[in-house]
Amino acid sequence: EKKNDAHATQQQHQNDGQRQAPHSFLYGTGREAYRQAIQQRLLPALRAFNPDLILISLGLDASGGDVGNARHYRNGKEAQGIDLTPDDYAWSTRKIMEVADICCQGRVVSILEGGYGSTPQNSAELDFPEEDEQSATSSKLDKSNISECALRHLQALIDPHNMERRFH
């Protein structure tokens, strides 16, 4: 039996050269898995820890279409990553703020990081002189989505109960 188990494990690892998902992907991938992990893992852990202050390091490169939000496979294929939307950033911030209100009188520090922008739809926009290729590529990235994600995060920090929207 052990011989068969070892053979099955070896077969699994050799399965068309595909990478095996790490343990952290038990919830799956994408937006729903992100929300599920926040709800089932992060929030209970925060409540159990009962912090005096919560620090958020907000990676905007997880937003949909961001060039930093792609998984690269050995065979050269690329798949989108977690693809968070502005609503996902606002939702997760509100959830963390709910815990902060209970544990630490709402004390939260947020640091925005990551996020590069999306590749323009028109590839002709990427024609640039060779001498300054990196800065030209960076300046051509569309940053509107990460700007919206950051804005929604900040709105949720300022108004976690969405009171302003309730009165309009």
Coordinates of C-alpha atoms in Angstrom, one line a residue:
E1 CA 0.0 0.0 0.0
K2 CA 2.8 2.4 0.9
K3 CA 4.4 1.7 -2.5
N4 CA 1.1 2.7 -4.2
D5 CA 0.8 5.9 -2.1
A6 CA 4.4 6.9 -3.0
H7 CA 3.7 6.2 -6.7
A8 CA 0.5 8.3 -6.6
T9 CA 2.4 11.2 -5.0
Q10 CA 5.1 11.0 -7.6
Q11 CA 2.5 10.9 -10.4
Q12 CA 0.7 13.9 -8.9
H13 CA 4.0 15.9 -8.9
Q14 CA 4.8 14.9 -12.4
N15 CA 1.3 15.7 -13.7
D16 CA 2.2 17.6 -17.0
G17 CA 4.7 19.7 -15.1
Q18 CA 1.9 21.7 -13.4
R19 CA 2.7 23.4 -10.1
Q20 CA 0.9 22.1 -7.1
A21 CA -1.1 24.7 -5.2
P22 CA 0.5 25.7 -1.9
H23 CA -1.4 25.1 1.4
S24 CA -2.5 28.7 1.4
F25 CA -4.8 28.1 -1.6
L26 CA -7.1 25.8 0.3
Y27 CA -9.8 28.4 -0.1
G28 CA -9.2 28.6 -3.8
T29 CA -8.1 31.7 -5.7
G30 CA -9.7 35.0 -6.7
R31 CA -12.0 37.5 -5.1
E32 CA -14.3 35.0 -3.3
A33 CA -11.4 33.1 -1.8
Y34 CA -10.0 36.4 -0.6
R35 CA -13.2 37.3 1.1
Q36 CA -13.6 33.9 2.6
A37 CA -10.1 34.0 4.0
I38 CA -10.7 37.4 5.5
Q39 CA -14.0 36.2 7.1
Q40 CA -12.9 32.8 8.3
R41 CA -9.2 33.3 9.1
L42 CA -8.1 37.0 9.5
L43 CA -11.1 38.4 11.5
P44 CA -11.2 35.5 14.1
A45 CA -7.5 35.7 14.5
L46 CA -7.6 39.4 15.1
R47 CA -10.4 39.0 17.6
A48 CA -8.5 36.3 19.4
F49 CA -5.3 38.4 19.5
N50 CA -7.2 41.5 20.7
P51 CA -4.6 44.0 19.5
D52 CA -4.1 47.6 20.9
L53 CA -3.5 48.8 17.3
I54 CA -4.1 47.3 13.9
L55 CA -1.6 48.0 11.0
I56 CA -2.8 47.5 7.5
S57 CA -0.3 47.1 4.7
L58 CA -2.6 47.5 1.7
G59 CA -1.1 45.9 -1.5
L60 CA -2.9 47.5 -4.4
D61 CA -1.1 45.2 -6.8
A62 CA -3.8 42.6 -6.1
S63 CA -6.3 44.7 -8.0
G64 CA -7.8 43.4 -11.2
G65 CA -5.6 44.0 -14.3
D66 CA -2.6 45.3 -12.4
V67 CA 0.7 44.1 -13.9
G68 CA 1.8 42.9 -10.5
N69 CA -1.3 40.7 -10.2
A70 CA -0.4 37.8 -12.5
R71 CA 0.7 34.3 -11.9
H72 CA 3.4 33.1 -14.2
Y73 CA 3.7 29.4 -15.0
R74 CA 6.7 27.4 -16.2
N75 CA 5.2 26.8 -19.6
G76 CA 5.1 30.5 -20.3
K77 CA 1.4 30.9 -19.7
E78 CA 0.1 33.7 -17.5
A79 CA -3.1 33.8 -15.6
Q80 CA -4.6 36.7 -13.7
G81 CA -4.2 36.7 -9.9
I82 CA -6.7 37.6 -7.2
D83 CA -8.3 40.4 -9.2
L84 CA -9.7 42.5 -6.4
T85 CA -12.1 45.3 -7.1
P86 CA -12.6 48.7 -5.4
D87 CA -15.6 47.1 -3.6
D88 CA -13.3 44.3 -2.2
Y89 CA -10.9 46.8 -0.8
A90 CA -13.7 48.8 0.8
W91 CA -15.3 45.6 2.2
S92 CA -12.1 44.2 3.7
T93 CA -11.3 47.6 5.3
R94 CA -14.8 47.9 6.8
K95 CA -14.4 44.4 8.2
I96 CA -11.1 45.2 9.8
M97 CA -12.5 48.5 11.1
E98 CA -15.3 46.5 12.8
V99 CA -12.8 44.5 14.7
A100 CA -10.7 47.6 15.5
D101 CA -13.8 49.2 17.0
I102 CA -14.2 46.2 19.4
C103 CA -10.5 45.6 20.2
C104 CA -8.6 48.8 20.1
Q105 CA -11.0 51.8 20.0
G106 CA -10.8 52.0 16.2
R107 CA -7.0 52.6 16.2
V108 CA -5.8 51.6 12.7
V109 CA -2.8 52.7 10.7
S110 CA -2.9 52.0 7.0
I111 CA 0.0 52.0 4.6
L112 CA -0.7 51.9 0.8
E113 CA 1.8 49.9 -1.2
G114 CA 2.2 48.0 -4.4
G115 CA 0.0 48.7 -7.4
Y116 CA 1.7 49.5 -10.7
G117 CA -1.2 50.0 -13.1
S118 CA -2.7 48.1 -16.0
T119 CA -1.2 47.6 -19.4
P120 CA -2.9 49.8 -21.9
Q121 CA -5.4 48.0 -24.2
N122 CA -3.7 49.5 -27.3
S123 CA -0.2 47.9 -27.6
A124 CA 0.8 50.7 -29.9
E125 CA 0.9 53.0 -26.9
L126 CA 3.9 51.0 -25.7
D127 CA 6.2 52.1 -28.5
F128 CA 9.1 54.1 -26.9
P129 CA 12.8 54.8 -27.4
E130 CA 15.1 52.0 -26.1
E131 CA 17.2 54.3 -23.9
D132 CA 14.4 54.9 -21.3
E133 CA 12.3 51.7 -21.7
Q134 CA 11.5 51.2 -18.0
S135 CA 10.3 54.7 -17.2
A136 CA 8.4 54.9 -20.4
T137 CA 6.6 51.6 -19.6
S138 CA 5.8 52.8 -16.1
S139 CA 4.4 56.1 -17.3
K140 CA 2.2 54.4 -19.9
L141 CA 0.5 52.2 -17.3
D142 CA -3.2 53.0 -16.6
K143 CA -3.4 53.8 -12.9
S144 CA -7.1 54.6 -12.7
N145 CA -8.1 51.2 -11.2
I146 CA -5.6 51.3 -8.4
S147 CA -6.5 54.9 -7.7
E148 CA -10.2 53.9 -7.3
C149 CA -9.2 51.0 -5.1
A150 CA -7.1 53.3 -2.8
L151 CA -9.9 55.8 -2.7
R152 CA -12.5 53.2 -1.7
H153 CA -10.1 51.9 1.0
L154 CA -9.6 55.4 2.4
Q155 CA -13.4 56.1 2.4
A156 CA -13.9 52.9 4.4
L157 CA -11.2 54.0 6.9
I158 CA -12.9 57.4 7.3
D159 CA -16.5 56.2 7.2
P160 CA -16.5 52.4 8.0
H161 CA -20.2 52.3 8.6
N162 CA -21.0 54.0 5.3
M163 CA -23.0 56.6 7.0
E164 CA -22.6 59.3 4.3
R165 CA -24.1 57.0 1.6
R166 CA -27.1 56.3 3.9
F167 CA -28.1 60.0 4.0
H168 CA -27.8 60.7 0.2

